[in-house]
mmCIF file with all atom_site columns, C-alpha atoms in Angstrom:
data_model
loop_
_atom_site.group_PDB
_atom_site.id
_atom_site.type_symbol
_atom_site.label_atom_id
_atom_site.label_alt_id
_atom_site.label_comp_id
_atom_site.label_asym_id
_atom_site.label_entity_id
_atom_site.label_seq_id
_atom_site.pdbx_PDB_ins_code
_atom_site.Cartn_x
_atom_site.Cartn_y
_atom_site.Cartn_z
_atom_site.occupancy
_atom_site.B_iso_or_equiv
_atom_site.pdbx_formal_charge
_atom_site.auth_seq_id
_atom_site.auth_comp_id
_atom_site.auth_asym_id
_atom_site.auth_atom_id
_atom_site.pdbx_PDB_model_num
ATOM 1   C CA . UNK A 1 1   ? 102.762 162.085 121.270 1.00 46.00 ? 1   UNK A CA 1
ATOM 2   C CA . UNK A 1 2   ? 106.448 162.269 121.059 1.00 45.00 ? 2   UNK A CA 1
ATOM 3   C CA . UNK A 1 3   ? 106.489 158.443 121.122 1.00 46.00 ? 3   UNK A CA 1
ATOM 4   C CA . UNK A 1 4   ? 104.030 158.113 118.279 1.00 46.00 ? 4   UNK A CA 1
ATOM 5   C CA . UNK A 1 5   ? 105.991 160.415 115.954 1.00 47.00 ? 5   UNK A CA 1
ATOM 6   C CA . UNK A 1 6   ? 109.114 158.206 115.743 1.00 48.00 ? 6   UNK A CA 1
ATOM 7   C CA . UNK A 1 7   ? 107.029 155.039 115.311 1.00 48.00 ? 7   UNK A CA 1
ATOM 8   C CA . UNK A 1 8   ? 105.541 155.954 111.896 1.00 48.00 ? 8   UNK A CA 1
ATOM 9   C CA . UNK A 1 9   ? 108.969 156.731 110.333 1.00 48.00 ? 9   UNK A CA 1
ATOM 10  C CA . UNK A 1 10  ? 110.279 153.453 111.764 1.00 48.00 ? 10  UNK A CA 1
ATOM 11  C CA . UNK A 1 11  ? 107.323 151.698 110.333 1.00 46.00 ? 11  UNK A CA 1
ATOM 12  C CA . UNK A 1 12  ? 107.988 153.423 107.072 1.00 45.00 ? 12  UNK A CA 1
ATOM 13  C CA . UNK A 1 13  ? 111.621 152.399 107.206 1.00 46.00 ? 13  UNK A CA 1
ATOM 14  C CA . UNK A 1 14  ? 110.522 148.800 107.887 1.00 48.00 ? 14  UNK A CA 1
ATOM 15  C CA . UNK A 1 15  ? 108.183 148.939 104.888 1.00 49.00 ? 15  UNK A CA 1
ATOM 16  C CA . UNK A 1 16  ? 111.025 150.251 102.743 1.00 49.00 ? 16  UNK A CA 1
ATOM 17  C CA . UNK A 1 17  ? 113.528 147.554 103.681 1.00 49.00 ? 17  UNK A CA 1
ATOM 18  C CA . UNK A 1 18  ? 111.213 144.569 102.904 1.00 50.00 ? 18  UNK A CA 1
ATOM 19  C CA . UNK A 1 19  ? 110.561 145.932 99.462  1.00 51.00 ? 19  UNK A CA 1
ATOM 20  C CA . UNK A 1 20  ? 114.114 145.414 98.232  1.00 50.00 ? 20  UNK A CA 1
ATOM 21  C CA . UNK A 1 21  ? 114.126 142.006 99.857  1.00 49.00 ? 21  UNK A CA 1
ATOM 22  C CA . UNK A 1 22  ? 110.982 141.123 98.004  1.00 50.00 ? 22  UNK A CA 1
ATOM 23  C CA . UNK A 1 23  ? 112.546 142.395 94.785  1.00 48.00 ? 23  UNK A CA 1
ATOM 24  C CA . UNK A 1 24  ? 115.630 140.255 95.519  1.00 50.00 ? 24  UNK A CA 1
ATOM 25  C CA . UNK A 1 25  ? 113.413 137.320 96.400  1.00 50.00 ? 25  UNK A CA 1
ATOM 26  C CA . UNK A 1 26  ? 111.492 137.927 93.220  1.00 51.00 ? 26  UNK A CA 1
ATOM 27  C CA . UNK A 1 27  ? 114.668 137.826 91.118  1.00 52.00 ? 27  UNK A CA 1
ATOM 28  C CA . UNK A 1 28  ? 115.902 134.877 93.140  1.00 53.00 ? 28  UNK A CA 1
ATOM 29  C CA . UNK A 1 29  ? 112.493 133.292 92.705  1.00 53.00 ? 29  UNK A CA 1
ATOM 30  C CA . UNK A 1 30  ? 112.772 133.713 88.972  1.00 53.00 ? 30  UNK A CA 1
ATOM 31  C CA . UNK A 1 31  ? 116.037 131.754 89.050  1.00 55.00 ? 31  UNK A CA 1
ATOM 32  C CA . UNK A 1 32  ? 114.396 129.155 91.285  1.00 55.00 ? 32  UNK A CA 1
ATOM 33  C CA . UNK A 1 33  ? 111.504 129.064 88.892  1.00 56.00 ? 33  UNK A CA 1
ATOM 34  C CA . UNK A 1 34  ? 113.823 128.272 85.991  1.00 54.00 ? 34  UNK A CA 1
ATOM 35  C CA . UNK A 1 35  ? 115.382 125.496 88.043  1.00 56.00 ? 35  UNK A CA 1
ATOM 36  C CA . UNK A 1 36  ? 111.993 124.113 88.836  1.00 59.00 ? 36  UNK A CA 1
ATOM 37  C CA . UNK A 1 37  ? 110.942 124.232 85.246  1.00 57.00 ? 37  UNK A CA 1
ATOM 38  C CA . UNK A 1 38  ? 114.043 122.310 84.335  1.00 59.00 ? 38  UNK A CA 1
ATOM 39  C CA . UNK A 1 39  ? 113.157 119.740 87.012  1.00 55.00 ? 39  UNK A CA 1
ATOM 40  C CA . UNK A 1 40  ? 109.678 119.527 85.628  1.00 58.00 ? 40  UNK A CA 1
ATOM 41  C CA . UNK A 1 41  ? 111.042 118.541 82.205  1.00 64.00 ? 41  UNK A CA 1
ATOM 42  C CA . UNK A 1 42  ? 112.602 115.489 83.865  1.00 67.00 ? 42  UNK A CA 1
ATOM 43  C CA . UNK A 1 43  ? 109.406 113.504 84.217  1.00 77.00 ? 43  UNK A CA 1
ATOM 44  C CA . UNK A 1 44  ? 109.096 110.391 86.328  1.00 82.00 ? 44  UNK A CA 1
ATOM 45  C CA . UNK A 1 45  ? 107.036 107.440 85.284  1.00 84.00 ? 45  UNK A CA 1
ATOM 46  C CA . UNK A 1 46  ? 105.029 105.438 87.713  1.00 89.00 ? 46  UNK A CA 1
ATOM 47  C CA . UNK A 1 47  ? 104.851 101.780 86.795  1.00 92.00 ? 47  UNK A CA 1
ATOM 48  C CA . UNK A 1 48  ? 103.793 99.049  89.189  1.00 93.00 ? 48  UNK A CA 1
ATOM 49  C CA . UNK A 1 49  ? 104.704 95.515  88.255  1.00 92.00 ? 49  UNK A CA 1
ATOM 50  C CA . UNK A 1 50  ? 103.134 92.826  90.384  1.00 93.00 ? 50  UNK A CA 1
ATOM 51  C CA . UNK A 1 51  ? 104.363 89.262  89.944  1.00 93.00 ? 51  UNK A CA 1
ATOM 52  C CA . UNK A 1 52  ? 102.379 86.551  91.674  1.00 93.00 ? 52  UNK A CA 1
ATOM 53  C CA . UNK A 1 53  ? 102.971 82.801  91.787  1.00 88.00 ? 53  UNK A CA 1
ATOM 54  C CA . UNK A 1 54  ? 101.399 79.689  93.155  1.00 83.00 ? 54  UNK A CA 1
ATOM 55  C CA . UNK A 1 55  ? 102.935 76.680  94.883  1.00 73.00 ? 55  UNK A CA 1
ATOM 56  C CA . UNK A 1 56  ? 102.315 74.756  91.597  1.00 75.00 ? 56  UNK A CA 1
ATOM 57  C CA . UNK A 1 57  ? 104.766 77.072  89.856  1.00 80.00 ? 57  UNK A CA 1
ATOM 58  C CA . UNK A 1 58  ? 102.219 79.118  87.923  1.00 88.00 ? 58  UNK A CA 1
ATOM 59  C CA . UNK A 1 59  ? 103.366 82.686  87.688  1.00 93.00 ? 59  UNK A CA 1
ATOM 60  C CA . UNK A 1 60  ? 101.626 85.730  86.272  1.00 96.00 ? 60  UNK A CA 1
ATOM 61  C CA . UNK A 1 61  ? 102.316 89.493  85.923  1.00 95.00 ? 61  UNK A CA 1
ATOM 62  C CA . UNK A 1 62  ? 100.132 92.583  86.239  1.00 96.00 ? 62  UNK A CA 1
ATOM 63  C CA . UNK A 1 63  ? 101.409 95.979  85.083  1.00 95.00 ? 63  UNK A CA 1
ATOM 64  C CA . UNK A 1 64  ? 99.789  99.294  86.032  1.00 95.00 ? 64  UNK A CA 1
ATOM 65  C CA . UNK A 1 65  ? 100.922 102.662 84.549  1.00 93.00 ? 65  UNK A CA 1
ATOM 66  C CA . UNK A 1 66  ? 99.711  105.368 86.926  1.00 89.00 ? 66  UNK A CA 1
ATOM 67  C CA . UNK A 1 67  ? 96.084  104.317 87.403  1.00 89.00 ? 67  UNK A CA 1
ATOM 68  C CA . UNK A 1 68  ? 95.740  102.464 84.070  1.00 92.00 ? 68  UNK A CA 1
ATOM 69  C CA . UNK A 1 69  ? 96.057  98.705  83.997  1.00 94.00 ? 69  UNK A CA 1
ATOM 70  C CA . UNK A 1 70  ? 98.233  97.848  81.087  1.00 94.00 ? 70  UNK A CA 1
ATOM 71  C CA . UNK A 1 71  ? 98.584  94.060  81.581  1.00 94.00 ? 71  UNK A CA 1
ATOM 72  C CA . UNK A 1 72  ? 96.573  91.768  83.684  1.00 95.00 ? 72  UNK A CA 1
ATOM 73  C CA . UNK A 1 73  ? 97.251  88.116  84.461  1.00 94.00 ? 73  UNK A CA 1
ATOM 74  C CA . UNK A 1 74  ? 99.925  87.591  81.818  1.00 96.00 ? 74  UNK A CA 1
ATOM 75  C CA . UNK A 1 75  ? 101.321 84.108  82.330  1.00 96.00 ? 75  UNK A CA 1
ATOM 76  C CA . UNK A 1 76  ? 105.124 83.947  82.707  1.00 95.00 ? 76  UNK A CA 1
ATOM 77  C CA . UNK A 1 77  ? 107.504 81.102  83.390  1.00 93.00 ? 77  UNK A CA 1
ATOM 78  C CA . UNK A 1 78  ? 109.269 80.525  86.694  1.00 91.00 ? 78  UNK A CA 1
ATOM 79  C CA . UNK A 1 79  ? 112.572 80.689  84.860  1.00 92.00 ? 79  UNK A CA 1
ATOM 80  C CA . UNK A 1 80  ? 111.717 84.166  83.523  1.00 94.00 ? 80  UNK A CA 1
ATOM 81  C CA . UNK A 1 81  ? 110.761 85.294  87.025  1.00 93.00 ? 81  UNK A CA 1
ATOM 82  C CA . UNK A 1 82  ? 114.082 84.020  88.342  1.00 91.00 ? 82  UNK A CA 1
ATOM 83  C CA . UNK A 1 83  ? 116.148 85.690  85.569  1.00 94.00 ? 83  UNK A CA 1
ATOM 84  C CA . UNK A 1 84  ? 114.323 88.973  85.994  1.00 93.00 ? 84  UNK A CA 1
ATOM 85  C CA . UNK A 1 85  ? 114.794 88.931  89.760  1.00 92.00 ? 85  UNK A CA 1
ATOM 86  C CA . UNK A 1 86  ? 118.496 88.219  89.346  1.00 93.00 ? 86  UNK A CA 1
ATOM 87  C CA . UNK A 1 87  ? 118.834 91.142  87.005  1.00 94.00 ? 87  UNK A CA 1
ATOM 88  C CA . UNK A 1 88  ? 116.942 93.557  89.396  1.00 92.00 ? 88  UNK A CA 1
ATOM 89  C CA . UNK A 1 89  ? 118.650 93.086  92.664  1.00 93.00 ? 89  UNK A CA 1
ATOM 90  C CA . UNK A 1 90  ? 120.257 90.320  94.764  1.00 93.00 ? 90  UNK A CA 1
ATOM 91  C CA . UNK A 1 91  ? 117.774 90.915  97.626  1.00 93.00 ? 91  UNK A CA 1
ATOM 92  C CA . UNK A 1 92  ? 114.856 90.435  95.231  1.00 91.00 ? 92  UNK A CA 1
ATOM 93  C CA . UNK A 1 93  ? 116.458 87.388  93.778  1.00 93.00 ? 93  UNK A CA 1
ATOM 94  C CA . UNK A 1 94  ? 117.074 85.835  97.182  1.00 93.00 ? 94  UNK A CA 1
ATOM 95  C CA . UNK A 1 95  ? 113.442 86.259  98.187  1.00 90.00 ? 95  UNK A CA 1
ATOM 96  C CA . UNK A 1 96  ? 112.071 84.835  94.940  1.00 89.00 ? 96  UNK A CA 1
ATOM 97  C CA . UNK A 1 97  ? 114.660 82.062  94.855  1.00 90.00 ? 97  UNK A CA 1
ATOM 98  C CA . UNK A 1 98  ? 113.481 80.937  98.271  1.00 90.00 ? 98  UNK A CA 1
ATOM 99  C CA . UNK A 1 99  ? 109.922 80.590  96.942  1.00 88.00 ? 99  UNK A CA 1
ATOM 100 C CA . UNK A 1 100 ? 111.138 78.829  93.755  1.00 89.00 ? 100 UNK A CA 1
ATOM 101 C CA . UNK A 1 101 ? 113.305 76.380  95.794  1.00 90.00 ? 101 UNK A CA 1
ATOM 102 C CA . UNK A 1 102 ? 110.259 75.417  97.910  1.00 88.00 ? 102 UNK A CA 1
ATOM 103 C CA . UNK A 1 103 ? 108.228 74.924  94.720  1.00 87.00 ? 103 UNK A CA 1
ATOM 104 C CA . UNK A 1 104 ? 110.989 72.748  93.215  1.00 90.00 ? 104 UNK A CA 1
ATOM 105 C CA . UNK A 1 105 ? 111.044 70.570  96.333  1.00 92.00 ? 105 UNK A CA 1
ATOM 106 C CA . UNK A 1 106 ? 107.303 70.139  96.294  1.00 89.00 ? 106 UNK A CA 1
ATOM 107 C CA . UNK A 1 107 ? 107.440 69.164  92.570  1.00 90.00 ? 107 UNK A CA 1
ATOM 108 C CA . UNK A 1 108 ? 110.265 66.688  93.191  1.00 94.00 ? 108 UNK A CA 1
ATOM 109 C CA . UNK A 1 109 ? 108.363 65.092  96.018  1.00 94.00 ? 109 UNK A CA 1
ATOM 110 C CA . UNK A 1 110 ? 105.281 64.838  93.835  1.00 93.00 ? 110 UNK A CA 1
ATOM 111 C CA . UNK A 1 111 ? 107.310 63.380  90.993  1.00 96.00 ? 111 UNK A CA 1
ATOM 112 C CA . UNK A 1 112 ? 108.781 60.713  93.301  1.00 97.00 ? 112 UNK A CA 1
ATOM 113 C CA . UNK A 1 113 ? 105.252 59.805  94.466  1.00 97.00 ? 113 UNK A CA 1
ATOM 114 C CA . UNK A 1 114 ? 104.069 59.485  90.849  1.00 98.00 ? 114 UNK A CA 1
ATOM 115 C CA . UNK A 1 115 ? 107.082 57.398  89.860  1.00 98.00 ? 115 UNK A CA 1
ATOM 116 C CA . UNK A 1 116 ? 106.464 55.026  92.779  1.00 97.00 ? 116 UNK A CA 1
ATOM 117 C CA . UNK A 1 117 ? 102.798 54.789  91.795  1.00 97.00 ? 117 UNK A CA 1
ATOM 118 C CA . UNK A 1 118 ? 103.854 54.155  88.157  1.00 97.00 ? 118 UNK A CA 1
ATOM 119 C CA . UNK A 1 119 ? 106.095 51.311  89.360  1.00 97.00 ? 119 UNK A CA 1
ATOM 120 C CA . UNK A 1 120 ? 103.218 49.752  91.329  1.00 97.00 ? 120 UNK A CA 1
ATOM 121 C CA . UNK A 1 121 ? 100.920 49.972  88.323  1.00 97.00 ? 121 UNK A CA 1
ATOM 122 C CA . UNK A 1 122 ? 103.537 48.401  86.071  1.00 95.00 ? 122 UNK A CA 1
ATOM 123 C CA . UNK A 1 123 ? 104.053 45.560  88.572  1.00 95.00 ? 123 UNK A CA 1
ATOM 124 C CA . UNK A 1 124 ? 100.258 45.008  88.772  1.00 95.00 ? 124 UNK A CA 1
ATOM 125 C CA . UNK A 1 125 ? 100.015 44.982  85.013  1.00 94.00 ? 125 UNK A CA 1
ATOM 126 C CA . UNK A 1 126 ? 102.871 42.530  84.723  1.00 93.00 ? 126 UNK A CA 1
ATOM 127 C CA . UNK A 1 127 ? 101.087 40.131  87.215  1.00 93.00 ? 127 UNK A CA 1
ATOM 128 C CA . UNK A 1 128 ? 97.952  40.293  85.128  1.00 92.00 ? 128 UNK A CA 1
ATOM 129 C CA . UNK A 1 129 ? 99.811  39.623  81.897  1.00 87.00 ? 129 UNK A CA 1
ATOM 130 C CA . UNK A 1 130 ? 101.363 36.396  83.107  1.00 76.00 ? 130 UNK A CA 1
#
């Protein structure tokens, strides 16, 4: 029984010491709460812009604000995509410029094919006219 008598006062002392810590934590928590409330006033906005393009050079944009679709399938020019990418970041610009360069090359090749075909048609028409 001698052992049990000192245990309750020690337990009582333990109970007494956490109380001031809780009070300190409470006052510290109030300061933290104020800081958190300040952080809550700084709101972040979640916008997702998706730009898609085809090999033909047709580009379009979709914009989502949170879970609400704001814009869907808005046509935009390849030049606008290039300018926007350049303004955002060089890594983004490099990736998009690679795609645009490939599209330019495809269009040049198609243009050369059409010009050659146009010359053949003009030559055939000239033969028929004589």
